[in-house]
Coordinates of C-alpha atoms in Angstrom, one line a residue:
M286 CA -16.3 -23.5 22.8
S287 CA -14.0 -20.7 23.6
H288 CA -16.6 -18.1 24.1
M289 CA -15.7 -14.9 25.9
Q290 CA -18.4 -13.4 28.0
N291 CA -18.7 -10.4 30.4
N292 CA -15.3 -9.0 29.3
Q293 CA -13.4 -12.0 30.6
V294 CA -10.7 -14.2 29.0
P295 CA -12.0 -17.6 27.9
D296 CA -10.9 -20.3 30.3
I297 CA -10.4 -22.9 27.6
Y298 CA -7.0 -21.5 27.0
T299 CA -5.2 -23.3 29.7
Q300 CA -1.4 -23.2 29.9
E301 CA -1.3 -26.7 28.6
A302 CA -3.1 -25.6 25.5
Q303 CA -0.3 -23.3 24.5
Q304 CA 1.9 -26.4 24.1
K305 CA -0.4 -27.9 21.5
P306 CA 0.4 -27.1 17.8
L307 CA -1.4 -24.3 16.0
N308 CA -1.9 -24.4 12.3
G309 CA 1.3 -24.0 10.2
R310 CA 1.8 -20.8 8.3
V311 CA 3.0 -21.1 4.7
L312 CA 5.1 -18.6 2.8
V313 CA 3.2 -17.4 -0.3
S314 CA 5.3 -14.5 -1.6
D315 CA 8.3 -16.7 -2.7
C316 CA 7.9 -20.3 -3.6
L317 CA 11.7 -20.9 -3.0
G318 CA 11.6 -19.3 0.4
R319 CA 14.6 -17.1 -0.3
Q320 CA 12.9 -13.7 -0.3
E321 CA 15.4 -10.8 -0.6
F322 CA 12.8 -8.1 -1.2
N323 CA 9.5 -6.9 0.2
T324 CA 6.2 -8.3 -0.8
Q325 CA 2.8 -7.4 0.6
L326 CA -0.9 -7.8 0.1
L327 CA -3.0 -5.0 -1.3
Y328 CA -4.7 -2.9 1.3
F329 CA -7.4 -4.9 3.1
T330 CA -10.4 -2.8 2.1
C331 CA -10.2 -4.9 -1.1
S332 CA -9.4 -8.5 -1.7
S333 CA -6.0 -9.6 -3.0
L334 CA -7.3 -12.8 -4.5
S335 CA -9.2 -13.6 -7.7
E336 CA -12.8 -14.8 -7.3
N337 CA -11.7 -18.4 -7.7
D338 CA -8.8 -18.0 -5.3
E339 CA -6.4 -19.2 -8.1
R340 CA -4.4 -16.0 -8.4
I341 CA -3.1 -13.5 -5.8
Y342 CA -2.2 -9.9 -6.4
L343 CA 0.8 -8.5 -4.5
I344 CA 2.9 -5.4 -4.3
S345 CA 6.6 -6.3 -4.6
D346 CA 9.8 -4.2 -4.8
R347 CA 11.8 -7.0 -6.4
G348 CA 13.1 -4.7 -9.1
G349 CA 14.0 -1.8 -6.7
S350 CA 10.7 0.1 -7.1
P351 CA 7.3 -1.3 -6.0
N352 CA 5.1 -2.9 -8.7
V353 CA 2.0 -4.9 -8.7
V354 CA 2.4 -8.6 -9.4
C355 CA -0.1 -11.3 -10.3
R356 CA 1.0 -14.7 -9.0
D357 CA -0.6 -18.1 -10.0
M358 CA -1.2 -20.0 -6.8
F359 CA -0.7 -23.4 -8.4
T360 CA 2.3 -22.9 -10.8
G361 CA 4.0 -19.9 -9.1
Q362 CA 4.2 -18.1 -12.4
E363 CA 4.2 -14.3 -12.0
T364 CA 3.2 -11.4 -14.3
T365 CA 4.2 -7.9 -13.4
L366 CA 1.2 -5.7 -14.2
T367 CA 2.6 -2.2 -13.6
D368 CA 5.7 -0.5 -15.0
N369 CA 7.0 1.7 -12.2
K370 CA 10.7 2.6 -12.0
K371 CA 10.3 5.8 -9.9
G372 CA 9.9 4.5 -6.3
I373 CA 7.0 5.3 -4.1
L374 CA 4.5 8.1 -4.6
K375 CA 3.9 10.5 -1.7
S376 CA 0.5 9.9 -0.3
Y377 CA -1.2 8.6 2.9
V378 CA 0.4 6.6 4.5
Y379 CA 3.7 6.8 2.6
F380 CA 4.6 10.3 3.8
D381 CA 8.2 10.2 2.6
G382 CA 7.4 9.2 -0.9
T383 CA 8.1 11.4 -3.9
F384 CA 5.6 14.1 -4.9
N385 CA 3.9 13.2 -8.2
E386 CA 6.4 10.4 -9.0
G387 CA 6.2 6.7 -8.4
L388 CA 3.6 4.1 -7.7
G389 CA 0.9 5.0 -5.2
K390 CA 1.2 1.9 -3.0
A391 CA -2.0 3.0 -1.1
S392 CA -3.8 3.4 -4.4
V393 CA -3.8 -0.2 -5.6
C394 CA -7.2 -1.9 -5.5
L395 CA -8.5 -5.0 -7.2
D396 CA -11.8 -5.8 -9.0
Y397 CA -11.6 -9.4 -8.0
K398 CA -14.4 -10.6 -10.2
R399 CA -12.9 -9.2 -13.4
E400 CA -9.3 -9.3 -12.2
I401 CA -8.5 -5.7 -13.0
I402 CA -6.3 -3.6 -10.8
Y403 CA -6.6 0.2 -10.4
Y404 CA -3.6 2.3 -9.3
I405 CA -2.0 5.7 -9.4
Q406 CA 1.3 6.1 -11.2
D407 CA 2.9 9.5 -10.9
D408 CA -0.2 11.7 -11.4
K409 CA -2.0 9.2 -13.7
I410 CA -5.0 7.1 -12.6
C411 CA -4.6 3.8 -14.4
K412 CA -5.9 0.2 -14.7
A413 CA -4.4 -3.1 -15.8
D414 CA -5.7 -6.5 -16.4
R415 CA -4.1 -9.7 -15.2
F416 CA -2.0 -10.0 -18.4
G417 CA -0.4 -6.6 -17.9
N418 CA -2.4 -4.6 -20.4
R419 CA -2.5 -1.1 -19.1
K420 CA -4.6 2.0 -19.7
E421 CA -4.5 5.5 -18.4
L422 CA -8.0 6.6 -17.2
N423 CA -7.5 10.2 -16.0
R424 CA -5.2 12.5 -14.1
V425 CA -5.0 13.6 -10.4
P426 CA -5.7 17.3 -10.4
D427 CA -2.8 19.6 -9.4
G428 CA -2.4 20.3 -5.7
R429 CA -4.1 17.2 -4.3
M430 CA -2.9 14.3 -2.2
T431 CA -4.4 10.8 -2.7
A432 CA -5.0 7.8 -0.4
F433 CA -6.6 4.3 -0.6
T434 CA -8.9 3.9 -3.6
H435 CA -11.9 1.5 -4.1
V436 CA -13.7 -0.1 -7.0
S437 CA -17.4 -0.8 -6.9
L438 CA -18.4 -4.5 -6.9
D439 CA -20.1 -4.2 -10.3
G440 CA -16.7 -3.0 -11.7
K441 CA -18.1 0.2 -13.2
R442 CA -16.9 2.9 -10.8
L443 CA -13.6 3.8 -9.1
C444 CA -13.5 6.2 -6.1
V445 CA -10.2 8.1 -5.6
P446 CA -10.2 10.0 -2.3
M447 CA -8.2 13.3 -2.6
T448 CA -7.4 16.0 -0.1
D449 CA -6.0 19.5 -0.6
G450 CA -2.3 19.0 -0.8
R451 CA -1.5 21.4 2.0
C452 CA -2.5 18.5 4.4
L453 CA 0.8 16.9 3.7
D454 CA 2.9 19.9 2.8
F455 CA 6.0 19.2 4.9
D456 CA 9.6 18.0 4.6
P457 CA 9.7 14.4 6.0
E458 CA 13.4 14.7 6.7
T459 CA 13.1 17.8 8.9
E460 CA 9.5 17.7 10.0
G461 CA 8.8 13.9 10.0
S462 CA 8.9 11.5 12.9
G463 CA 9.3 7.8 13.3
L464 CA 9.9 5.1 10.8
D465 CA 7.1 6.3 8.5
K466 CA 8.2 10.0 8.7
R467 CA 4.7 11.1 9.5
P468 CA 4.4 14.9 10.1
I469 CA 5.1 16.1 13.6
Y470 CA 2.0 18.4 13.3
D471 CA -1.6 17.1 13.7
I472 CA -2.8 16.6 10.2
D473 CA -6.5 16.7 11.0
G474 CA -5.8 19.8 13.1
R475 CA -4.2 21.5 10.1
V476 CA -7.3 20.5 8.0
Q477 CA -9.6 22.1 10.6
E478 CA -7.5 25.3 11.2
E479 CA -6.8 26.0 7.5
N480 CA -10.3 24.9 6.3
L481 CA -9.0 22.3 3.9
S482 CA -11.2 19.9 2.0
S483 CA -11.3 16.3 0.8
Y484 CA -13.0 15.1 -2.4
L485 CA -14.8 11.9 -3.3
C486 CA -13.8 11.6 -7.0
V487 CA -15.7 8.9 -8.8
Y488 CA -14.6 7.8 -12.3
D489 CA -16.1 5.6 -15.0
T490 CA -13.7 2.5 -15.1
E491 CA -14.1 2.1 -18.8
S492 CA -13.9 5.6 -20.2
G493 CA -12.1 7.3 -17.3
E494 CA -14.6 10.1 -17.2
L495 CA -15.0 11.9 -13.9
L496 CA -18.6 11.1 -13.1
Y497 CA -18.8 13.4 -10.1
E498 CA -16.7 15.0 -7.4
K499 CA -18.1 15.5 -3.9
Q500 CA -16.3 18.1 -1.8
V501 CA -16.3 17.4 2.0
P502 CA -15.0 20.5 3.9
K503 CA -12.7 20.2 6.9
C504 CA -12.2 16.6 6.4
W505 CA -9.1 14.3 5.7
I506 CA -10.4 11.3 3.8
T507 CA -8.1 8.3 3.4
H508 CA -10.5 5.3 3.2
V509 CA -13.4 4.9 0.8
Q510 CA -15.6 1.9 0.2
F511 CA -18.6 1.5 -2.2
N512 CA -21.6 -0.2 -0.7
P513 CA -21.4 -3.7 -2.3
V514 CA -25.0 -3.7 -3.5
D515 CA -25.5 0.1 -4.1
P516 CA -22.6 2.0 -5.6
E517 CA -24.4 5.2 -5.1
K518 CA -23.5 5.0 -1.5
I519 CA -19.9 5.4 -0.4
M520 CA -18.6 4.9 3.2
Y521 CA -15.6 7.2 4.0
N522 CA -13.7 8.3 7.0
H523 CA -12.1 11.2 8.9
E524 CA -8.6 10.0 9.4
W525 CA -6.7 10.5 12.7
S526 CA -9.5 12.7 14.1
S527 CA -8.0 15.3 16.3
F528 CA -11.2 15.4 18.4
D529 CA -14.3 13.3 18.9
C530 CA -12.8 10.2 17.2
G531 CA -15.7 8.1 18.5
I532 CA -18.2 9.9 16.4
R533 CA -16.2 11.5 13.6
R534 CA -14.5 8.5 12.1
I535 CA -17.2 6.8 9.9
W536 CA -19.5 8.6 7.4
M537 CA -21.6 7.7 4.4
Y538 CA -22.3 9.7 1.3
D539 CA -25.5 9.0 -0.7
H540 CA -25.0 10.4 -4.2
V541 CA -28.6 10.1 -5.2
S542 CA -29.8 12.3 -2.4
D543 CA -26.5 14.2 -2.1
T544 CA -26.6 13.7 1.7
I545 CA -23.9 12.8 4.2
T546 CA -24.7 10.7 7.3
R547 CA -22.7 10.2 10.4
I548 CA -22.6 6.5 11.2
R549 CA -21.6 6.2 14.9
T550 CA -23.3 8.5 17.3
E551 CA -23.2 8.9 21.1
G552 CA -25.8 6.8 23.0
T553 CA -26.5 4.3 25.7
D554 CA -28.7 2.0 23.6
T555 CA -25.9 -0.3 22.4
L556 CA -26.9 -4.0 22.0
G557 CA -24.6 -6.9 22.3
N558 CA -22.1 -6.6 25.2
P559 CA -20.5 -3.1 25.6
A560 CA -19.6 -4.0 29.2
G561 CA -21.6 -1.0 30.4
Y562 CA -19.8 1.6 28.3
P563 CA -21.9 4.1 26.4
R564 CA -20.9 5.2 22.9
K565 CA -19.0 8.5 23.4
A566 CA -17.3 11.1 21.3
G567 CA -14.1 10.4 23.3
D568 CA -14.0 6.7 22.1
W569 CA -11.5 5.6 19.4
V570 CA -13.1 4.0 16.3
C571 CA -11.3 2.7 13.2
H572 CA -11.1 0.3 10.2
E573 CA -14.7 0.2 9.1
M574 CA -15.9 -2.2 6.4
W575 CA -19.2 -3.3 4.7
S576 CA -20.9 -6.6 5.1
D577 CA -21.5 -8.5 1.8
D578 CA -25.2 -7.6 1.7
G579 CA -24.5 -3.9 2.2
K580 CA -26.8 -3.8 5.2
T581 CA -24.3 -3.5 8.0
I582 CA -21.0 -1.8 8.8
I583 CA -18.3 -3.5 10.9
Y584 CA -15.8 -1.5 12.9
H585 CA -13.5 -1.7 15.9
G586 CA -11.8 0.5 18.4
G587 CA -11.8 1.2 22.1
Y588 CA -14.0 2.9 24.7
E589 CA -12.8 6.0 26.4
N590 CA -10.9 4.9 29.5
G591 CA -12.1 1.4 28.8
P592 CA -11.5 -1.8 26.9
A593 CA -11.2 -2.4 23.2
M594 CA -14.3 -3.4 21.3
V595 CA -15.6 -4.6 17.9
G596 CA -18.9 -3.2 16.6
K597 CA -21.7 -3.5 14.0
Y598 CA -24.1 -0.9 12.7
E599 CA -27.3 -1.7 10.8
L600 CA -28.3 0.9 8.3
S601 CA -32.0 0.2 8.1
S602 CA -32.7 0.2 11.9
G603 CA -29.9 2.5 13.1
K604 CA -29.1 -0.1 15.8
Y605 CA -25.6 -0.8 17.2
W606 CA -24.1 -4.0 18.5
E607 CA -20.7 -3.8 20.2
I608 CA -18.8 -6.4 22.1
A609 CA -16.1 -5.4 24.6
L610 CA -12.9 -7.3 24.6
P611 CA -11.1 -8.6 27.8
D612 CA -9.2 -5.9 29.6
D613 CA -5.8 -7.4 28.7
Y614 CA -6.7 -7.7 25.0
N615 CA -4.9 -4.4 24.6
A616 CA -2.7 -5.0 21.6
Y617 CA -3.6 -3.1 18.4
G618 CA -5.1 -5.2 15.6
H619 CA -7.5 -5.2 12.6
F620 CA -10.7 -7.0 12.1
T621 CA -11.8 -8.1 8.6
M622 CA -14.6 -10.4 7.5
D623 CA -15.3 -13.2 5.1
H624 CA -18.3 -13.7 2.9
R625 CA -20.0 -15.7 5.7
G626 CA -19.7 -13.1 8.5
N627 CA -16.7 -14.7 10.2
L628 CA -14.1 -12.3 11.4
V629 CA -10.3 -12.5 11.4
C630 CA -8.0 -10.5 13.6
D631 CA -4.2 -9.9 13.8
G632 CA -4.2 -8.3 17.3
Y633 CA -5.7 -8.3 20.8
F634 CA -5.6 -12.0 21.6
K635 CA -3.2 -13.3 24.2
Y636 CA -3.1 -16.3 26.5
P637 CA -3.9 -15.2 30.1
W638 CA -0.4 -16.2 31.4
E639 CA 1.5 -15.0 28.4
I640 CA 4.1 -12.2 28.5
K641 CA 4.4 -10.5 25.1
K642 CA 7.6 -9.4 23.5
V643 CA 8.5 -5.8 24.2
R644 CA 8.4 -3.9 20.9
E645 CA 9.0 -0.2 20.7
N646 CA 7.3 0.8 17.6
S647 CA 7.6 4.3 16.1
T648 CA 4.1 4.0 14.7
D649 CA 2.7 3.6 18.2
N650 CA 2.5 7.3 18.4
G651 CA -0.8 7.7 16.5
P652 CA -4.2 8.4 17.8
D653 CA -5.1 4.8 18.7
P654 CA -4.7 3.8 22.4
H655 CA -3.2 0.3 21.8
K656 CA 0.4 -0.8 21.3
K657 CA 1.4 -2.7 18.2
D658 CA 2.8 -5.8 19.7
A659 CA 0.3 -8.5 19.0
E660 CA 1.5 -11.9 17.6
Y661 CA -1.5 -14.1 16.6
I662 CA -3.8 -14.6 13.7
C663 CA -7.2 -15.5 15.1
K664 CA -10.4 -16.6 13.5
V665 CA -13.1 -14.8 15.5
L666 CA -16.7 -15.9 15.4
P667 CA -19.2 -13.3 16.6
D668 CA -22.6 -13.8 18.1
W669 CA -23.8 -10.2 18.0
E670 CA -27.1 -10.8 19.7
K671 CA -25.5 -12.6 22.7
G672 CA -22.5 -10.2 22.7
M673 CA -20.0 -13.1 22.5
L674 CA -16.9 -13.8 20.6
E675 CA -15.2 -17.1 20.0
W676 CA -11.5 -16.5 19.5
I677 CA -9.6 -19.3 17.7
P678 CA -5.8 -18.7 17.5
L679 CA -4.6 -20.2 14.2
C680 CA -0.9 -19.3 14.1
K681 CA 1.6 -16.7 15.2
H682 CA 2.3 -14.0 12.6
E683 CA 5.3 -12.6 14.6
S684 CA 5.4 -9.4 12.6
D685 CA 7.4 -6.5 14.0
W686 CA 4.6 -4.1 13.0
L687 CA 7.2 -1.5 12.0
G688 CA 5.4 0.7 9.5
Q689 CA 2.3 0.2 7.5
D690 CA 3.6 -2.6 5.2
A691 CA 4.4 -4.9 8.2
H692 CA 0.9 -4.7 9.5
P693 CA -0.5 -8.2 9.0
H694 CA -3.8 -7.0 7.6
P695 CA -5.2 -10.5 7.4
I696 CA -7.9 -11.4 4.8
Y697 CA -9.9 -14.6 4.1
S698 CA -9.8 -16.4 0.8
H699 CA -13.2 -16.2 -1.0
T700 CA -13.9 -19.8 0.0
S701 CA -13.0 -19.0 3.7
D702 CA -10.6 -21.9 3.9
R703 CA -7.4 -19.9 4.2
I704 CA -6.3 -16.6 5.7
F705 CA -3.5 -14.5 4.1
F706 CA -1.4 -12.0 5.9
N707 CA 1.8 -9.9 5.9
S708 CA 4.6 -10.3 8.3
R709 CA 8.1 -9.0 8.8
M710 CA 9.8 -11.5 11.1
D711 CA 13.3 -10.4 10.1
K712 CA 14.3 -7.8 7.6
K713 CA 11.8 -8.1 4.8
V714 CA 8.0 -8.2 4.5
N715 CA 6.5 -11.4 3.2
V716 CA 3.0 -12.8 2.6
Y717 CA 1.9 -16.0 4.4
C718 CA -1.3 -18.0 4.5
V719 CA -2.7 -20.3 7.2
S720 CA -5.5 -22.7 7.2
A721 CA -8.7 -21.3 8.7
K722 CA -9.6 -24.7 10.0
T723 CA -9.9 -24.8 13.8
P724 CA -6.7 -26.5 15.2
E725 CA -7.4 -30.1 16.3
Y726 CA -6.6 -29.5 20.0
L727 CA -9.5 -27.2 20.3
H728 CA -11.8 -30.1 19.4
E729 CA -10.5 -32.2 22.2

């Protein structure tokens, strides 16, 4: 077993082990392997796969502008579900998109049980089934900026996060920086100073009616997720917190009681293995997600002046479990989870002797403390009570991490037998999958 304990690198990964073959990655986004355009998964807060894993939903710019494509995993047959010819809509995290024109790449989410996608085209909130039958549901109000949307597990509600448009009121060409043209100013700082608000806008997925709108003052919301078993509860974030990131990132709104709850608080009562680090406002926390039963929230981040960590919060008890990663697991990554509680990660892991490639990434200049230079897709099996993680490297993704679309953002298939991820190894982003089976040499 490759358990990691007391913030140390597991000793099973000897230098000889690196010579043993990992699982082979398979190109998914083009069956002929001659991809000359960019194709990526939907954002990882939703699945990109139908419930039976027979179809995959992708965003592709094959025709010049991005559109959503449904691909049959057996025949390779594709159906284009959207009709976008206007490029990319300006939104988080596509700062240099066009205002009120184009497909909101961040807006696409999938109801994987009914195979209906939801998306924003220009200023229209839309849906489409897997055959490409489209319907306009509503419109984005004037003067607002959108981000990642989410559909409830019962398929009845769509949450579209919006923020006062002033938050991204800038010229990307003269006031943008890096590959993604993000503003040179602190967005959350502007939200605080100018008293801007975000809005949790919840729509009926059949009629398009706005069911309610919850205003959240002095907040920049970009991620929203319905509780899987109670759509009256929505988890949301404060993006790129300009202060107190360790306790300002994750929040929950309960529509029934109309209350807002802070999820991660300061404290010294952390269970698991936090390596002696208390929970502090100065920590960095990110990429929260629900467990299938809606009882716990998984997140990751890093301790202030300390190592990276992955954590779990239980709603009913208010308890926290966190597991500190080894000190040299300092490469940025994301954790997502399958229906069985297993994790997958596209960052952090490295062999003890390994020297990583030097990658200067323009998106390194965000609030997170870790460089974007990781190379492995790993299955990660947590034992929360013992504070232990079993890291199982499956393959190298070798993405250059340049910009949001090239983040691997791995997700499990619904049967947990495969893991799908993005990678740009050369000039274009492609989608790959790898078997989630533990490589044979780790059984030796």
